[in-house]
Amino acid sequence: MASPCEVLVDTPDADEARRVGRVVADEVARIERKFSRYRDDSVVAAIQAARGAAFEVDAETARLLDYGQELYALSAGAFDLTCGVLRRVWTFDGSDRVASEQEVDALKPFMGWSKVSWDGRRIRLPLGMQIDFGGIGKEYAADRALMRARRHSNSPILVNLGGDLCCSSPRRGGAAWQIGVDTEGQGEAGSMLLLQSGALATSGDANRYLLRDGVRYSHVLDARTGWPVQHAAHAVTVAAPSCIEAGSLATLALLNGAAAERFLALERVPHWVAR
């Protein structure tokens, strides 16, 4: 997951905690193997290896493709599972290396969900394009890992994958989990939130950005243009019933740029925006 991950089990039983930890680690590793864009044996690689021919996917992959398609529609194309090719020219490492218009334009023929044929079971991806689940994968893994863990323990559990987290219930005795959240956009906890159930996810540019001539470029790219979103918030945190919902709404809020707060208000979800 390329980020610190942890699972907290509120139990006095050390064996139970270790057992839950193994279950969570195994499930997260399974999802990473299956959906990573960096592995030759992932489903992403298999779809691309079909070289434009129809490729039939399993039910789990179909659900993620359906979900990505919904986000594409909800964002009017700003969120797009095919825009991962942009990482060839955008590296958000804190430097001033901003991509050129020519570099971005050269990749546009290989982007666009509207070019993909998807019937809910078979996908046909044009040659040169690639599916990228990076925008939803970590949050999906957190939800799945928690679901698997609950089959092995009735104790309160919290799964945290790089700051995107979900919990099974309040802690023993009914106390809430205390979550430090970057509400100031500084890359560190600025506020303490209390989580009784559901999930929290944060998206922002505290650690991934470019800076040139006093202009800060967010790592969130608008798939319609291939460029960082203008007037994006530094960080958006959303609370929702599941981690994938929280993460998706945080990302869509960032894609709304200056209108992030209005978007989240319309969605009627608890949220915190740092500018």
JSON list of C-alpha atoms in Angstrom, two decimals, residues 104-271:
[
{"chain": "A", "resi": 104, "resn": "VAL", "atom": "CA", "xyz": [0.31, 15.77, -21.20]},
{"chain": "A", "resi": 105, "resn": "ASP", "atom": "CA", "xyz": [-1.27, 16.05, -24.64]},
{"chain": "A", "resi": 106, "resn": "ALA", "atom": "CA", "xyz": [0.79, 13.09, -25.88]},
{"chain": "A", "resi": 107, "resn": "LEU", "atom": "CA", "xyz": [-0.92, 10.86, -23.28]},
{"chain": "A", "resi": 108, "resn": "LYS", "atom": "CA", "xyz": [-4.50, 11.93, -23.90]},
{"chain": "A", "resi": 109, "resn": "PRO", "atom": "CA", "xyz": [-5.10, 9.36, -26.70]},
{"chain": "A", "resi": 110, "resn": "PHE", "atom": "CA", "xyz": [-4.51, 6.68, -24.03]},
{"chain": "A", "resi": 111, "resn": "MET", "atom": "CA", "xyz": [-7.04, 8.04, -21.53]},
{"chain": "A", "resi": 112, "resn": "GLY", "atom": "CA", "xyz": [-10.82, 8.16, -21.29]},
{"chain": "A", "resi": 113, "resn": "TRP", "atom": "CA", "xyz": [-13.35, 5.71, -19.88]},
{"chain": "A", "resi": 114, "resn": "SER", "atom": "CA", "xyz": [-15.64, 6.55, -22.80]},
{"chain": "A", "resi": 115, "resn": "LYS", "atom": "CA", "xyz": [-13.20, 4.64, -25.05]},
{"chain": "A", "resi": 116, "resn": "VAL", "atom": "CA", "xyz": [-13.54, 1.49, -22.92]},
{"chain": "A", "resi": 117, "resn": "SER", "atom": "CA", "xyz": [-16.10, -1.18, -23.71]},
{"chain": "A", "resi": 118, "resn": "TRP", "atom": "CA", "xyz": [-17.55, -2.60, -20.46]},
{"chain": "A", "resi": 119, "resn": "ASP", "atom": "CA", "xyz": [-20.71, -4.70, -20.22]},
{"chain": "A", "resi": 120, "resn": "GLY", "atom": "CA", "xyz": [-20.50, -5.68, -16.57]},
{"chain": "A", "resi": 121, "resn": "ARG", "atom": "CA", "xyz": [-18.61, -8.91, -17.30]},
{"chain": "A", "resi": 122, "resn": "ARG", "atom": "CA", "xyz": [-16.20, -8.30, -20.17]},
{"chain": "A", "resi": 123, "resn": "ILE", "atom": "CA", "xyz": [-13.91, -5.33, -20.68]},
{"chain": "A", "resi": 124, "resn": "ARG", "atom": "CA", "xyz": [-12.26, -4.30, -23.90]},
{"chain": "A", "resi": 125, "resn": "LEU", "atom": "CA", "xyz": [-9.45, -1.83, -23.30]},
{"chain": "A", "resi": 126, "resn": "PRO", "atom": "CA", "xyz": [-7.94, -0.09, -26.33]},
{"chain": "A", "resi": 127, "resn": "LEU", "atom": "CA", "xyz": [-4.29, -0.85, -26.98]},
{"chain": "A", "resi": 128, "resn": "GLY", "atom": "CA", "xyz": [-1.96, 1.35, -24.95]},
{"chain": "A", "resi": 129, "resn": "MET", "atom": "CA", "xyz": [-4.50, 2.16, -22.25]},
{"chain": "A", "resi": 130, "resn": "GLN", "atom": "CA", "xyz": [-4.40, 0.88, -18.67]},
{"chain": "A", "resi": 131, "resn": "ILE", "atom": "CA", "xyz": [-6.83, 0.46, -15.79]},
{"chain": "A", "resi": 132, "resn": "ASP", "atom": "CA", "xyz": [-5.63, 2.02, -12.52]},
{"chain": "A", "resi": 133, "resn": "PHE", "atom": "CA", "xyz": [-7.46, 1.24, -9.27]},
{"chain": "A", "resi": 134, "resn": "GLY", "atom": "CA", "xyz": [-5.14, 3.52, -7.30]},
{"chain": "A", "resi": 135, "resn": "GLY", "atom": "CA", "xyz": [-7.93, 6.02, -6.61]},
{"chain": "A", "resi": 136, "resn": "ILE", "atom": "CA", "xyz": [-10.06, 3.50, -4.71]},
{"chain": "A", "resi": 137, "resn": "GLY", "atom": "CA", "xyz": [-7.87, 0.48, -4.00]},
{"chain": "A", "resi": 138, "resn": "LYS", "atom": "CA", "xyz": [-6.55, 1.36, -0.56]},
{"chain": "A", "resi": 139, "resn": "GLU", "atom": "CA", "xyz": [-9.97, 2.27, 0.79]},
{"chain": "A", "resi": 140, "resn": "TYR", "atom": "CA", "xyz": [-11.47, -0.91, -0.69]},
{"chain": "A", "resi": 141, "resn": "ALA", "atom": "CA", "xyz": [-8.72, -2.95, 0.96]},
{"chain": "A", "resi": 142, "resn": "ALA", "atom": "CA", "xyz": [-9.47, -1.37, 4.35]},
{"chain": "A", "resi": 143, "resn": "ASP", "atom": "CA", "xyz": [-13.16, -2.29, 4.10]},
{"chain": "A", "resi": 144, "resn": "ARG", "atom": "CA", "xyz": [-12.42, -5.82, 2.95]},
{"chain": "A", "resi": 145, "resn": "ALA", "atom": "CA", "xyz": [-9.78, -6.39, 5.63]},
{"chain": "A", "resi": 146, "resn": "LEU", "atom": "CA", "xyz": [-12.16, -5.24, 8.37]},
{"chain": "A", "resi": 147, "resn": "MET", "atom": "CA", "xyz": [-14.92, -7.46, 7.03]},
{"chain": "A", "resi": 148, "resn": "ARG", "atom": "CA", "xyz": [-12.61, -10.49, 7.11]},
{"chain": "A", "resi": 149, "resn": "ALA", "atom": "CA", "xyz": [-11.33, -9.61, 10.58]},
{"chain": "A", "resi": 150, "resn": "ARG", "atom": "CA", "xyz": [-14.85, -9.45, 12.01]},
{"chain": "A", "resi": 151, "resn": "ARG", "atom": "CA", "xyz": [-15.35, -13.09, 11.03]},
{"chain": "A", "resi": 152, "resn": "HIS", "atom": "CA", "xyz": [-12.51, -14.00, 13.40]},
{"chain": "A", "resi": 153, "resn": "SER", "atom": "CA", "xyz": [-13.17, -11.74, 16.36]},
{"chain": "A", "resi": 154, "resn": "ASN", "atom": "CA", "xyz": [-15.97, -10.00, 18.21]},
{"chain": "A", "resi": 155, "resn": "SER", "atom": "CA", "xyz": [-13.57, -7.50, 19.77]},
{"chain": "A", "resi": 156, "resn": "PRO", "atom": "CA", "xyz": [-13.51, -3.88, 18.58]},
{"chain": "A", "resi": 157, "resn": "ILE", "atom": "CA", "xyz": [-11.17, -3.56, 15.57]},
{"chain": "A", "resi": 158, "resn": "LEU", "atom": "CA", "xyz": [-9.78, -0.58, 13.67]},
{"chain": "A", "resi": 159, "resn": "VAL", "atom": "CA", "xyz": [-7.97, -0.98, 10.34]},
{"chain": "A", "resi": 160, "resn": "ASN", "atom": "CA", "xyz": [-5.81, 1.94, 9.23]},
{"chain": "A", "resi": 161, "resn": "LEU", "atom": "CA", "xyz": [-4.17, 1.92, 5.79]},
{"chain": "A", "resi": 162, "resn": "GLY", "atom": "CA", "xyz": [-2.12, 5.07, 5.43]},
{"chain": "A", "resi": 163, "resn": "GLY", "atom": "CA", "xyz": [-4.67, 7.24, 7.23]},
{"chain": "A", "resi": 164, "resn": "ASP", "atom": "CA", "xyz": [-7.73, 5.82, 5.49]},
{"chain": "A", "resi": 165, "resn": "LEU", "atom": "CA", "xyz": [-9.44, 3.79, 8.19]},
{"chain": "A", "resi": 166, "resn": "CYS", "atom": "CA", "xyz": [-12.56, 2.01, 9.34]},
{"chain": "A", "resi": 167, "resn": "CYS", "atom": "CA", "xyz": [-13.67, 0.44, 12.60]},
{"chain": "A", "resi": 168, "resn": "SER", "atom": "CA", "xyz": [-16.04, -2.33, 13.60]},
{"chain": "A", "resi": 169, "resn": "SER", "atom": "CA", "xyz": [-17.57, -0.68, 16.68]},
{"chain": "A", "resi": 170, "resn": "PRO", "atom": "CA", "xyz": [-16.69, 1.60, 19.61]},
{"chain": "A", "resi": 171, "resn": "ARG", "atom": "CA", "xyz": [-13.90, 0.42, 21.90]},
{"chain": "A", "resi": 172, "resn": "ARG", "atom": "CA", "xyz": [-14.53, -1.81, 24.91]},
{"chain": "A", "resi": 173, "resn": "GLY", "atom": "CA", "xyz": [-16.68, 0.05, 27.38]},
{"chain": "A", "resi": 174, "resn": "GLY", "atom": "CA", "xyz": [-18.24, 2.18, 24.63]},
{"chain": "A", "resi": 175, "resn": "ALA", "atom": "CA", "xyz": [-15.44, 4.73, 24.24]},
{"chain": "A", "resi": 176, "resn": "ALA", "atom": "CA", "xyz": [-14.81, 6.17, 20.77]},
{"chain": "A", "resi": 177, "resn": "TRP", "atom": "CA", "xyz": [-11.59, 5.63, 18.84]},
{"chain": "A", "resi": 178, "resn": "GLN", "atom": "CA", "xyz": [-9.51, 8.80, 18.91]},
{"chain": "A", "resi": 179, "resn": "ILE", "atom": "CA", "xyz": [-8.28, 9.72, 15.41]},
{"chain": "A", "resi": 180, "resn": "GLY", "atom": "CA", "xyz": [-5.74, 12.44, 14.72]},
{"chain": "A", "resi": 181, "resn": "VAL", "atom": "CA", "xyz": [-6.67, 14.20, 11.47]},
{"chain": "A", "resi": 182, "resn": "ASP", "atom": "CA", "xyz": [-4.81, 16.71, 9.32]},
{"chain": "A", "resi": 183, "resn": "THR", "atom": "CA", "xyz": [-7.38, 19.50, 9.38]},
{"chain": "A", "resi": 184, "resn": "GLU", "atom": "CA", "xyz": [-4.76, 22.21, 8.71]},
{"chain": "A", "resi": 185, "resn": "GLY", "atom": "CA", "xyz": [-3.22, 20.75, 5.55]},
{"chain": "A", "resi": 186, "resn": "GLN", "atom": "CA", "xyz": [0.22, 20.54, 7.20]},
{"chain": "A", "resi": 187, "resn": "GLY", "atom": "CA", "xyz": [0.70, 16.79, 6.91]},
{"chain": "A", "resi": 188, "resn": "GLU", "atom": "CA", "xyz": [0.23, 16.19, 10.64]},
{"chain": "A", "resi": 189, "resn": "ALA", "atom": "CA", "xyz": [-2.66, 15.76, 13.03]},
{"chain": "A", "resi": 190, "resn": "GLY", "atom": "CA", "xyz": [-4.25, 19.11, 13.75]},
{"chain": "A", "resi": 191, "resn": "SER", "atom": "CA", "xyz": [-7.45, 17.90, 15.34]},
{"chain": "A", "resi": 192, "resn": "MET", "atom": "CA", "xyz": [-8.66, 14.87, 17.23]},
{"chain": "A", "resi": 193, "resn": "LEU", "atom": "CA", "xyz": [-11.86, 13.25, 15.97]},
{"chain": "A", "resi": 194, "resn": "LEU", "atom": "CA", "xyz": [-13.90, 10.62, 17.79]},
{"chain": "A", "resi": 195, "resn": "LEU", "atom": "CA", "xyz": [-15.02, 7.65, 15.69]},
{"chain": "A", "resi": 196, "resn": "GLN", "atom": "CA", "xyz": [-17.70, 5.31, 17.03]},
{"chain": "A", "resi": 197, "resn": "SER", "atom": "CA", "xyz": [-18.39, 3.43, 13.80]},
{"chain": "A", "resi": 198, "resn": "GLY", "atom": "CA", "xyz": [-17.87, 3.60, 10.04]},
{"chain": "A", "resi": 199, "resn": "ALA", "atom": "CA", "xyz": [-14.87, 5.13, 8.34]},
{"chain": "A", "resi": 200, "resn": "LEU", "atom": "CA", "xyz": [-12.71, 8.19, 7.83]},
{"chain": "A", "resi": 201, "resn": "ALA", "atom": "CA", "xyz": [-10.60, 8.97, 4.77]},
{"chain": "A", "resi": 202, "resn": "THR", "atom": "CA", "xyz": [-8.37, 11.91, 3.93]},
{"chain": "A", "resi": 203, "resn": "SER", "atom": "CA", "xyz": [-7.11, 13.10, 0.57]},
{"chain": "A", "resi": 204, "resn": "GLY", "atom": "CA", "xyz": [-4.75, 16.00, 0.11]},
{"chain": "A", "resi": 205, "resn": "ASP", "atom": "CA", "xyz": [-1.41, 17.31, -1.06]},
{"chain": "A", "resi": 206, "resn": "ALA", "atom": "CA", "xyz": [0.50, 17.63, 2.23]},
{"chain": "A", "resi": 207, "resn": "ASN", "atom": "CA", "xyz": [3.08, 15.06, 1.12]},
{"chain": "A", "resi": 208, "resn": "ARG", "atom": "CA", "xyz": [2.54, 14.88, -2.64]},
{"chain": "A", "resi": 209, "resn": "TYR", "atom": "CA", "xyz": [2.78, 18.13, -4.57]},
{"chain": "A", "resi": 210, "resn": "LEU", "atom": "CA", "xyz": [4.93, 20.23, -6.90]},
{"chain": "A", "resi": 211, "resn": "LEU", "atom": "CA", "xyz": [5.96, 23.82, -6.27]},
{"chain": "A", "resi": 212, "resn": "ARG", "atom": "CA", "xyz": [7.08, 26.21, -9.00]},
{"chain": "A", "resi": 213, "resn": "ASP", "atom": "CA", "xyz": [7.23, 30.00, -8.98]},
{"chain": "A", "resi": 214, "resn": "GLY", "atom": "CA", "xyz": [5.15, 30.12, -5.81]},
{"chain": "A", "resi": 215, "resn": "VAL", "atom": "CA", "xyz": [2.38, 27.97, -7.30]},
{"chain": "A", "resi": 216, "resn": "ARG", "atom": "CA", "xyz": [1.57, 24.71, -5.51]},
{"chain": "A", "resi": 217, "resn": "TYR", "atom": "CA", "xyz": [0.33, 21.88, -7.74]},
{"chain": "A", "resi": 218, "resn": "SER", "atom": "CA", "xyz": [-1.90, 19.28, -6.07]},
{"chain": "A", "resi": 219, "resn": "HIS", "atom": "CA", "xyz": [-1.32, 15.60, -6.85]},
{"chain": "A", "resi": 220, "resn": "VAL", "atom": "CA", "xyz": [-5.01, 15.21, -7.69]},
{"chain": "A", "resi": 221, "resn": "LEU", "atom": "CA", "xyz": [-5.30, 15.26, -11.48]},
{"chain": "A", "resi": 222, "resn": "ASP", "atom": "CA", "xyz": [-8.41, 16.14, -13.43]},
{"chain": "A", "resi": 223, "resn": "ALA", "atom": "CA", "xyz": [-8.70, 13.35, -16.01]},
{"chain": "A", "resi": 224, "resn": "ARG", "atom": "CA", "xyz": [-10.46, 15.70, -18.44]},
{"chain": "A", "resi": 225, "resn": "THR", "atom": "CA", "xyz": [-7.41, 17.94, -18.72]},
{"chain": "A", "resi": 226, "resn": "GLY", "atom": "CA", "xyz": [-4.54, 15.82, -17.43]},
{"chain": "A", "resi": 227, "resn": "TRP", "atom": "CA", "xyz": [-3.55, 18.68, -15.13]},
{"chain": "A", "resi": 228, "resn": "PRO", "atom": "CA", "xyz": [-3.68, 19.20, -11.35]},
{"chain": "A", "resi": 229, "resn": "VAL", "atom": "CA", "xyz": [-6.96, 20.58, -10.08]},
{"chain": "A", "resi": 230, "resn": "GLN", "atom": "CA", "xyz": [-6.87, 24.34, -9.61]},
{"chain": "A", "resi": 231, "resn": "HIS", "atom": "CA", "xyz": [-7.80, 25.87, -6.26]},
{"chain": "A", "resi": 232, "resn": "ALA", "atom": "CA", "xyz": [-7.82, 22.42, -4.65]},
{"chain": "A", "resi": 233, "resn": "ALA", "atom": "CA", "xyz": [-7.98, 22.22, -0.86]},
{"chain": "A", "resi": 234, "resn": "HIS", "atom": "CA", "xyz": [-4.80, 21.09, 0.92]},
{"chain": "A", "resi": 235, "resn": "ALA", "atom": "CA", "xyz": [-6.69, 18.28, 2.65]},
{"chain": "A", "resi": 236, "resn": "VAL", "atom": "CA", "xyz": [-10.22, 16.91, 2.75]},
{"chain": "A", "resi": 237, "resn": "THR", "atom": "CA", "xyz": [-11.38, 14.42, 5.37]},
{"chain": "A", "resi": 238, "resn": "VAL", "atom": "CA", "xyz": [-14.76, 12.71, 5.08]},
{"chain": "A", "resi": 239, "resn": "ALA", "atom": "CA", "xyz": [-16.66, 10.40, 7.43]},
{"chain": "A", "resi": 240, "resn": "ALA", "atom": "CA", "xyz": [-18.92, 7.78, 5.83]},
{"chain": "A", "resi": 241, "resn": "PRO", "atom": "CA", "xyz": [-20.30, 4.30, 6.52]},
{"chain": "A", "resi": 242, "resn": "SER", "atom": "CA", "xyz": [-17.46, 2.65, 4.55]},
{"chain": "A", "resi": 243, "resn": "CYS", "atom": "CA", "xyz": [-13.88, 3.60, 3.75]},
{"chain": "A", "resi": 244, "resn": "ILE", "atom": "CA", "xyz": [-14.37, 3.42, 0.00]},
{"chain": "A", "resi": 245, "resn": "GLU", "atom": "CA", "xyz": [-17.29, 5.86, 0.24]},
{"chain": "A", "resi": 246, "resn": "ALA", "atom": "CA", "xyz": [-15.31, 8.22, 2.48]},
{"chain": "A", "resi": 247, "resn": "GLY", "atom": "CA", "xyz": [-12.26, 8.12, 0.21]},
{"chain": "A", "resi": 248, "resn": "SER", "atom": "CA", "xyz": [-14.25, 8.58, -2.97]},
{"chain": "A", "resi": 249, "resn": "LEU", "atom": "CA", "xyz": [-16.09, 11.59, -1.60]},
{"chain": "A", "resi": 250, "resn": "ALA", "atom": "CA", "xyz": [-12.83, 13.14, -0.37]},
{"chain": "A", "resi": 251, "resn": "THR", "atom": "CA", "xyz": [-11.29, 12.72, -3.83]},
{"chain": "A", "resi": 252, "resn": "LEU", "atom": "CA", "xyz": [-14.36, 14.05, -5.63]},
{"chain": "A", "resi": 253, "resn": "ALA", "atom": "CA", "xyz": [-14.36, 17.04, -3.29]},
{"chain": "A", "resi": 254, "resn": "LEU", "atom": "CA", "xyz": [-10.75, 17.81, -4.26]},
{"chain": "A", "resi": 255, "resn": "LEU", "atom": "CA", "xyz": [-11.69, 17.48, -7.92]},
{"chain": "A", "resi": 256, "resn": "ASN", "atom": "CA", "xyz": [-14.30, 20.17, -7.34]},
{"chain": "A", "resi": 257, "resn": "GLY", "atom": "CA", "xyz": [-11.51, 22.65, -6.58]},
{"chain": "A", "resi": 258, "resn": "ALA", "atom": "CA", "xyz": [-12.86, 25.84, -5.03]},
{"chain": "A", "resi": 259, "resn": "ALA", "atom": "CA", "xyz": [-16.33, 24.26, -4.77]},
{"chain": "A", "resi": 260, "resn": "ALA", "atom": "CA", "xyz": [-15.22, 21.37, -2.53]},
{"chain": "A", "resi": 261, "resn": "GLU", "atom": "CA", "xyz": [-17.14, 22.58, 0.51]},
{"chain": "A", "resi": 262, "resn": "ARG", "atom": "CA", "xyz": [-20.31, 23.08, -1.52]},
{"chain": "A", "resi": 263, "resn": "PHE", "atom": "CA", "xyz": [-20.01, 19.58, -3.01]},
{"chain": "A", "resi": 264, "resn": "LEU", "atom": "CA", "xyz": [-19.64, 17.99, 0.42]},
{"chain": "A", "resi": 265, "resn": "ALA", "atom": "CA", "xyz": [-22.51, 20.00, 1.85]},
{"chain": "A", "resi": 266, "resn": "LEU", "atom": "CA", "xyz": [-24.75, 18.69, -0.92]},
{"chain": "A", "resi": 267, "resn": "GLU", "atom": "CA", "xyz": [-23.61, 15.14, -0.16]},
{"chain": "A", "resi": 268, "resn": "ARG", "atom": "CA", "xyz": [-24.55, 15.73, 3.51]},
{"chain": "A", "resi": 269, "resn": "VAL", "atom": "CA", "xyz": [-21.57, 13.90, 4.98]},
{"chain": "A", "resi": 270, "resn": "PRO", "atom": "CA", "xyz": [-19.43, 15.00, 7.94]},
{"chain": "A", "resi": 271, "resn": "HIS", "atom": "CA", "xyz": [-16.30, 16.61, 6.52]}
]
